[in-house]
Protein backbone atom coordinates (compact mmCIF):
# COMPACT_ATOMS: atom_id res chain seq x y z
CA UNK A 1 -30.57 64.12 -32.62
CA UNK A 2 -30.07 62.56 -36.08
CA UNK A 3 -27.54 65.24 -36.99
CA UNK A 4 -25.71 64.68 -33.71
CA UNK A 5 -25.57 60.94 -34.33
CA UNK A 6 -24.25 61.26 -37.85
CA UNK A 7 -21.59 63.66 -36.64
CA UNK A 8 -20.57 61.05 -34.09
CA UNK A 9 -20.30 58.41 -36.81
CA UNK A 10 -18.18 60.76 -38.86
CA UNK A 11 -15.98 61.42 -35.84
CA UNK A 12 -15.48 57.70 -35.25
CA UNK A 13 -14.61 57.16 -38.87
CA UNK A 14 -12.15 60.03 -38.89
CA UNK A 15 -10.55 58.77 -35.71
CA UNK A 16 -10.13 55.27 -37.10
CA UNK A 17 -8.44 56.48 -40.22
CA UNK A 18 -6.15 59.14 -38.78
CA UNK A 19 -3.16 56.89 -38.04
CA UNK A 20 -0.74 59.76 -37.65
CA UNK A 21 0.80 62.05 -35.11
CA UNK A 22 -1.76 64.77 -35.75
CA UNK A 23 -4.33 65.33 -32.99
CA UNK A 24 -7.78 63.87 -33.56
CA UNK A 25 -10.22 66.16 -35.30
CA UNK A 26 -13.87 65.62 -36.24
CA UNK A 27 -14.28 65.15 -39.98
CA UNK A 28 -16.14 67.93 -41.72
CA UNK A 29 -17.94 65.53 -44.05
CA UNK A 30 -20.89 63.70 -42.52
CA UNK A 31 -21.28 60.08 -43.68
CA UNK A 32 -24.31 57.84 -43.47
CA UNK A 33 -23.73 54.86 -41.18
CA UNK A 34 -24.38 52.45 -44.06
CA UNK A 35 -21.26 53.82 -45.79
CA UNK A 36 -18.98 53.27 -42.78
CA UNK A 37 -17.63 49.79 -43.59
CA UNK A 38 -17.02 50.59 -47.27
CA UNK A 39 -15.29 53.85 -46.44
CA UNK A 40 -13.03 52.18 -43.90
CA UNK A 41 -12.09 49.38 -46.30
CA UNK A 42 -11.34 51.80 -49.14
CA UNK A 43 -9.19 54.03 -46.95
CA UNK A 44 -7.18 51.15 -45.50
CA UNK A 45 -6.64 49.62 -48.96
CA UNK A 46 -5.49 52.99 -50.26
CA UNK A 47 -3.14 53.35 -47.29
CA UNK A 48 -1.58 49.95 -47.97
CA UNK A 49 -1.09 50.71 -51.66
CA UNK A 50 0.49 54.06 -50.95
CA UNK A 51 2.74 52.50 -48.33
CA UNK A 52 4.19 50.17 -51.00
CA UNK A 53 4.96 53.14 -53.20
CA UNK A 54 6.67 54.98 -50.36
CA UNK A 55 8.84 51.97 -49.56
CA UNK A 56 10.13 52.04 -53.14
CA UNK A 57 11.02 55.72 -53.03
CA UNK A 58 12.34 56.29 -49.51
CA UNK A 59 14.93 54.87 -47.14
CA UNK A 60 12.66 52.26 -45.60
CA UNK A 61 13.35 48.58 -45.05
CA UNK A 62 10.94 45.67 -44.68
CA UNK A 63 12.02 43.46 -41.79
CA UNK A 64 10.84 40.12 -40.41
CA UNK A 65 10.98 38.90 -36.81
CA UNK A 66 10.40 35.23 -36.02
CA UNK A 67 9.92 33.29 -32.78
CA UNK A 68 9.97 29.49 -32.69
CA UNK A 69 8.93 29.11 -29.03
CA UNK A 70 5.53 27.70 -28.07
CA UNK A 71 3.74 31.04 -27.71
CA UNK A 72 0.33 31.01 -25.99
CA UNK A 73 0.11 34.69 -24.97
CA UNK A 74 0.74 37.82 -27.01
CA UNK A 75 1.00 41.37 -25.63
CA UNK A 76 1.12 44.24 -28.10
CA UNK A 77 1.70 47.97 -27.63
CA UNK A 78 1.10 49.68 -30.94
CA UNK A 79 0.80 53.28 -32.10
CA UNK A 80 0.15 54.72 -35.54
CA UNK A 81 -0.12 51.50 -37.53
CA UNK A 82 -2.29 49.37 -39.78
CA UNK A 83 -1.91 46.08 -37.92
CA UNK A 84 -3.16 42.66 -39.03
CA UNK A 85 -3.08 39.61 -36.76
CA UNK A 86 -3.91 36.28 -38.41
CA UNK A 87 -3.13 32.57 -38.23
CA UNK A 88 -1.56 30.30 -40.81
CA UNK A 89 -0.16 26.79 -41.26
CA UNK A 90 3.26 27.58 -39.79
CA UNK A 91 5.38 26.46 -36.83
CA UNK A 92 6.68 29.89 -35.87
CA UNK A 93 5.41 33.37 -35.09
CA UNK A 94 6.30 35.79 -37.85
CA UNK A 95 6.09 39.61 -37.71
CA UNK A 96 6.68 41.61 -40.91
CA UNK A 97 6.99 45.37 -40.67
CA UNK A 98 8.61 48.40 -42.26
CA UNK A 99 11.02 50.80 -40.57
CA UNK A 100 13.76 53.26 -41.58
CA UNK A 101 17.09 51.57 -42.28
CA UNK A 102 18.78 53.55 -39.50
CA UNK A 103 15.96 53.43 -36.92
CA UNK A 104 14.44 50.68 -34.77
CA UNK A 105 10.68 50.97 -34.36
CA UNK A 106 9.85 47.67 -32.64
CA UNK A 107 11.13 45.71 -29.64
CA UNK A 108 10.43 41.98 -29.29
CA UNK A 109 10.75 39.90 -26.11
CA UNK A 110 9.79 36.35 -25.24
CA UNK A 111 9.20 35.49 -21.58
CA UNK A 112 8.23 31.87 -21.17
CA UNK A 113 5.23 31.40 -23.46
CA UNK A 114 4.50 35.15 -23.76
CA UNK A 115 5.56 37.24 -26.74
CA UNK A 116 5.74 40.99 -26.10
CA UNK A 117 5.74 43.37 -29.05
CA UNK A 118 6.31 47.06 -28.28
CA UNK A 119 6.37 50.01 -30.67
CA UNK A 120 9.25 52.36 -29.85
CA UNK A 121 8.44 55.11 -32.32
CA UNK A 122 6.52 55.95 -35.43
CA UNK A 123 7.24 56.91 -39.01
CA UNK A 124 7.18 60.67 -39.37
CA UNK A 125 6.09 62.86 -42.26
CA UNK A 126 4.18 60.13 -44.05
CA UNK A 127 0.66 60.51 -45.41
CA UNK A 128 -0.09 56.84 -44.67
CA UNK A 129 1.26 54.11 -42.44
CA UNK A 130 2.73 50.87 -43.85
CA UNK A 131 1.08 47.66 -42.73
CA UNK A 132 2.47 45.45 -39.98
CA UNK A 133 1.42 41.78 -40.12
CA UNK A 134 1.63 39.32 -37.23
CA UNK A 135 1.18 35.71 -38.35
CA UNK A 136 0.60 33.11 -35.62
CA UNK A 137 0.61 29.31 -35.85
CA UNK A 138 -2.95 28.04 -36.26
CA UNK A 139 -3.81 26.90 -32.73
CA UNK A 140 -5.68 28.09 -29.64
CA UNK A 141 -4.21 30.95 -27.60
CA UNK A 142 -4.72 31.75 -23.96
CA UNK A 143 -4.53 35.52 -24.12
CA UNK A 144 -3.99 38.28 -26.69
CA UNK A 145 -3.76 41.82 -25.31
CA UNK A 146 -3.56 44.88 -27.54
CA UNK A 147 -3.00 48.46 -26.41
CA UNK A 148 -3.13 50.80 -29.41
CA UNK A 149 -3.50 54.45 -30.35
CA UNK A 150 -4.29 55.81 -33.82
CA UNK A 151 -4.48 52.31 -35.25
CA UNK A 152 -6.29 50.18 -37.76
CA UNK A 153 -6.57 46.59 -36.46
CA UNK A 154 -7.65 43.58 -38.50
CA UNK A 155 -7.96 40.25 -36.66
CA UNK A 156 -8.55 37.12 -38.73
CA UNK A 157 -9.08 33.42 -37.97
CA UNK A 158 -8.09 33.61 -34.31
CA UNK A 159 -8.96 31.15 -31.54
CA UNK A 160 -8.29 32.81 -28.20
CA UNK A 161 -9.61 32.39 -24.68
CA UNK A 162 -9.28 36.07 -23.72
CA UNK A 163 -8.86 38.92 -26.18
CA UNK A 164 -8.45 42.43 -24.75
CA UNK A 165 -8.25 45.63 -26.79
CA UNK A 166 -7.73 49.07 -25.28
CA UNK A 167 -7.36 51.93 -27.72
CA UNK A 168 -7.88 55.52 -28.74
CA UNK A 169 -8.74 56.42 -32.34
CA UNK A 170 -9.32 52.88 -33.51
CA UNK A 171 -10.62 50.97 -36.51
CA UNK A 172 -11.16 47.35 -35.46
CA UNK A 173 -12.35 44.57 -37.74
CA UNK A 174 -12.50 41.02 -36.41
CA UNK A 175 -13.76 38.17 -38.56
CA UNK A 176 -14.03 34.38 -38.71
CA UNK A 177 -12.69 34.08 -35.15
CA UNK A 178 -13.53 32.38 -31.88
CA UNK A 179 -13.08 33.95 -28.43
CA UNK A 180 -13.93 32.95 -24.91
CA UNK A 181 -14.21 36.60 -23.88
CA UNK A 182 -13.70 39.65 -26.08
CA UNK A 183 -13.23 42.94 -24.23
CA UNK A 184 -12.89 46.30 -26.00
CA UNK A 185 -12.41 49.65 -24.27
CA UNK A 186 -12.06 52.48 -26.76
CA UNK A 187 -12.44 56.17 -27.45
CA UNK A 188 -13.33 57.22 -30.99
CA UNK A 189 -13.73 53.84 -32.65
CA UNK A 190 -15.31 52.00 -35.54
CA UNK A 191 -15.75 48.34 -34.51
CA UNK A 192 -16.93 45.55 -36.80
CA UNK A 193 -17.32 41.96 -35.59
CA UNK A 194 -18.06 39.62 -38.48
CA UNK A 195 -18.99 35.94 -38.38
CA UNK A 196 -17.33 35.33 -35.04
CA UNK A 197 -18.32 33.24 -32.02
CA UNK A 198 -17.72 34.11 -28.37
CA UNK A 199 -18.93 33.29 -24.91
CA UNK A 200 -18.95 36.98 -23.97
CA UNK A 201 -18.51 40.21 -25.92
CA UNK A 202 -18.01 43.31 -23.78
CA UNK A 203 -17.55 46.75 -25.34
CA UNK A 204 -17.28 50.10 -23.56
CA UNK A 205 -16.66 53.08 -25.80
CA UNK A 206 -17.17 56.78 -26.43
CA UNK A 207 -17.86 58.28 -29.86
CA UNK A 208 -18.04 54.89 -31.52
CA UNK A 209 -19.97 52.70 -33.92
CA UNK A 210 -20.31 48.96 -33.22
CA UNK A 211 -21.45 46.76 -36.10
CA UNK A 212 -22.28 43.07 -35.71
CA UNK A 213 -22.33 40.87 -38.80
CA UNK A 214 -23.81 37.44 -37.94
CA UNK A 215 -22.06 37.38 -34.59
CA UNK A 216 -22.90 34.67 -32.06
CA UNK A 217 -22.31 35.01 -28.31
CA UNK A 218 -23.85 33.82 -25.07
CA UNK A 219 -23.54 37.26 -23.46
CA UNK A 220 -23.33 40.78 -24.90
CA UNK A 221 -22.56 43.86 -22.81
CA UNK A 222 -22.16 47.04 -24.89
CA UNK A 223 -22.14 50.49 -23.29
CA UNK A 224 -21.67 53.51 -25.56
CA UNK A 225 -21.78 57.18 -24.67
CA UNK A 226 -22.12 58.60 -28.20
CA UNK A 227 -22.63 56.34 -31.20
CA UNK A 228 -24.65 53.37 -32.37
CA UNK A 229 -24.98 49.60 -32.08
CA UNK A 230 -26.21 47.92 -35.25
CA UNK A 231 -26.23 44.73 -37.30
CA UNK A 232 -27.26 41.08 -37.06
CA UNK A 233 -26.83 38.65 -34.14
CA UNK A 234 -27.30 34.90 -34.51
CA UNK A 235 -30.02 33.67 -32.15
CA UNK A 236 -33.67 34.13 -31.15
CA UNK A 237 -35.17 36.77 -28.90
CA UNK A 238 -36.59 34.15 -26.55
CA UNK A 239 -33.09 32.70 -25.95
CA UNK A 240 -31.90 35.95 -24.39
CA UNK A 241 -32.62 38.12 -21.40
CA UNK A 242 -32.57 41.45 -23.22
CA UNK A 243 -31.96 44.78 -21.48
CA UNK A 244 -31.89 47.94 -23.58
CA UNK A 245 -31.21 51.51 -22.52
CA UNK A 246 -31.80 54.06 -25.30
CA UNK A 247 -34.47 56.48 -26.45
CA UNK A 248 -37.44 54.50 -27.80
CA UNK A 249 -37.48 56.26 -31.16
CA UNK A 250 -33.87 55.28 -31.77
CA UNK A 251 -33.99 51.55 -31.00
CA UNK A 252 -35.73 48.58 -32.58
CA UNK A 253 -34.61 46.22 -29.79
CA UNK A 254 -36.68 46.14 -26.62
CA UNK A 255 -36.19 44.90 -23.08
CA UNK A 256 -38.05 41.59 -22.79
CA UNK A 257 -37.82 40.71 -19.07
CA UNK A 258 -36.86 37.10 -19.85
CA UNK A 259 -34.90 36.64 -16.62
CA UNK A 260 -34.84 32.83 -16.86
CA UNK A 261 -32.90 32.87 -20.13
CA UNK A 262 -29.40 31.41 -20.11
CA UNK A 263 -28.10 34.05 -22.53
CA UNK A 264 -28.08 37.83 -22.18
CA UNK A 265 -27.98 41.03 -24.21
CA UNK A 266 -27.31 44.30 -22.37
CA UNK A 267 -27.08 47.29 -24.73
CA UNK A 268 -26.88 50.90 -23.59
CA UNK A 269 -26.44 54.04 -25.70
CA UNK A 270 -26.65 57.46 -24.06
CA UNK A 271 -26.71 59.51 -27.24
CA UNK A 272 -27.35 57.49 -30.38
CA UNK A 273 -29.32 54.51 -31.57
CA UNK A 274 -29.62 50.72 -31.48
CA UNK A 275 -30.66 48.92 -34.66
CA UNK A 276 -29.97 45.23 -34.07
CA UNK A 277 -31.76 42.22 -35.53
CA UNK A 278 -31.65 38.65 -34.19
CA UNK A 279 -31.52 35.92 -36.79
CA UNK A 280 -32.53 32.54 -35.42
């Protein structure tokens, strides 16, 4: 079972980092789960550095799109990209991206208060994918919806009522953010939620690793087929009605039957482990 689990972790890592047109393949090197975050960070940093070099030596152009409307909803369709969404002290939405001088890769539309960003194609024959950065004015947003394949997503300093992510082959890192409800549906994913607060966090995934780093939520609902749920949650055991479905030898978190609790944790892993600690 341990070998199966580590292979799953390796598969999730490989999926998150393969932002290319090539079909997903399981990595031949098996990594320990403790190395996952460092490996992801190193790979994404290397990809960004190499992207800068490629821009200098090929017929690529960095472009910027801006929208001055009062945007409260953002819908994104992305494929094959390292995408960062963050807020800043600005009055307009700004999207910076790289595309060939003679090719259009993105389409932008504003309908009322909704900004739609759609990827029309991808850069071919590149060993890494240049970063795309979406900078939003620092305010609360009603809805952010992301549909992505073969993508690395970094979400920073967001305040959003509903955040929805649906993806295949995904690396997702969300930090220092607030959400009413965070919903992630993914195949082959490495998900890290760091120092964020939410009313509800709901994750449904196959072949995935979910890591919590001092995350605080009133309700957790995580259902994995293959993979692991790990990390630190802010709160006490007696504050939560905890339901756990996993083999006893692979979980340190137990069902407590505290049905009168106002908060809930519902974790299920069919083939993998749960190693989660509450810090209250």
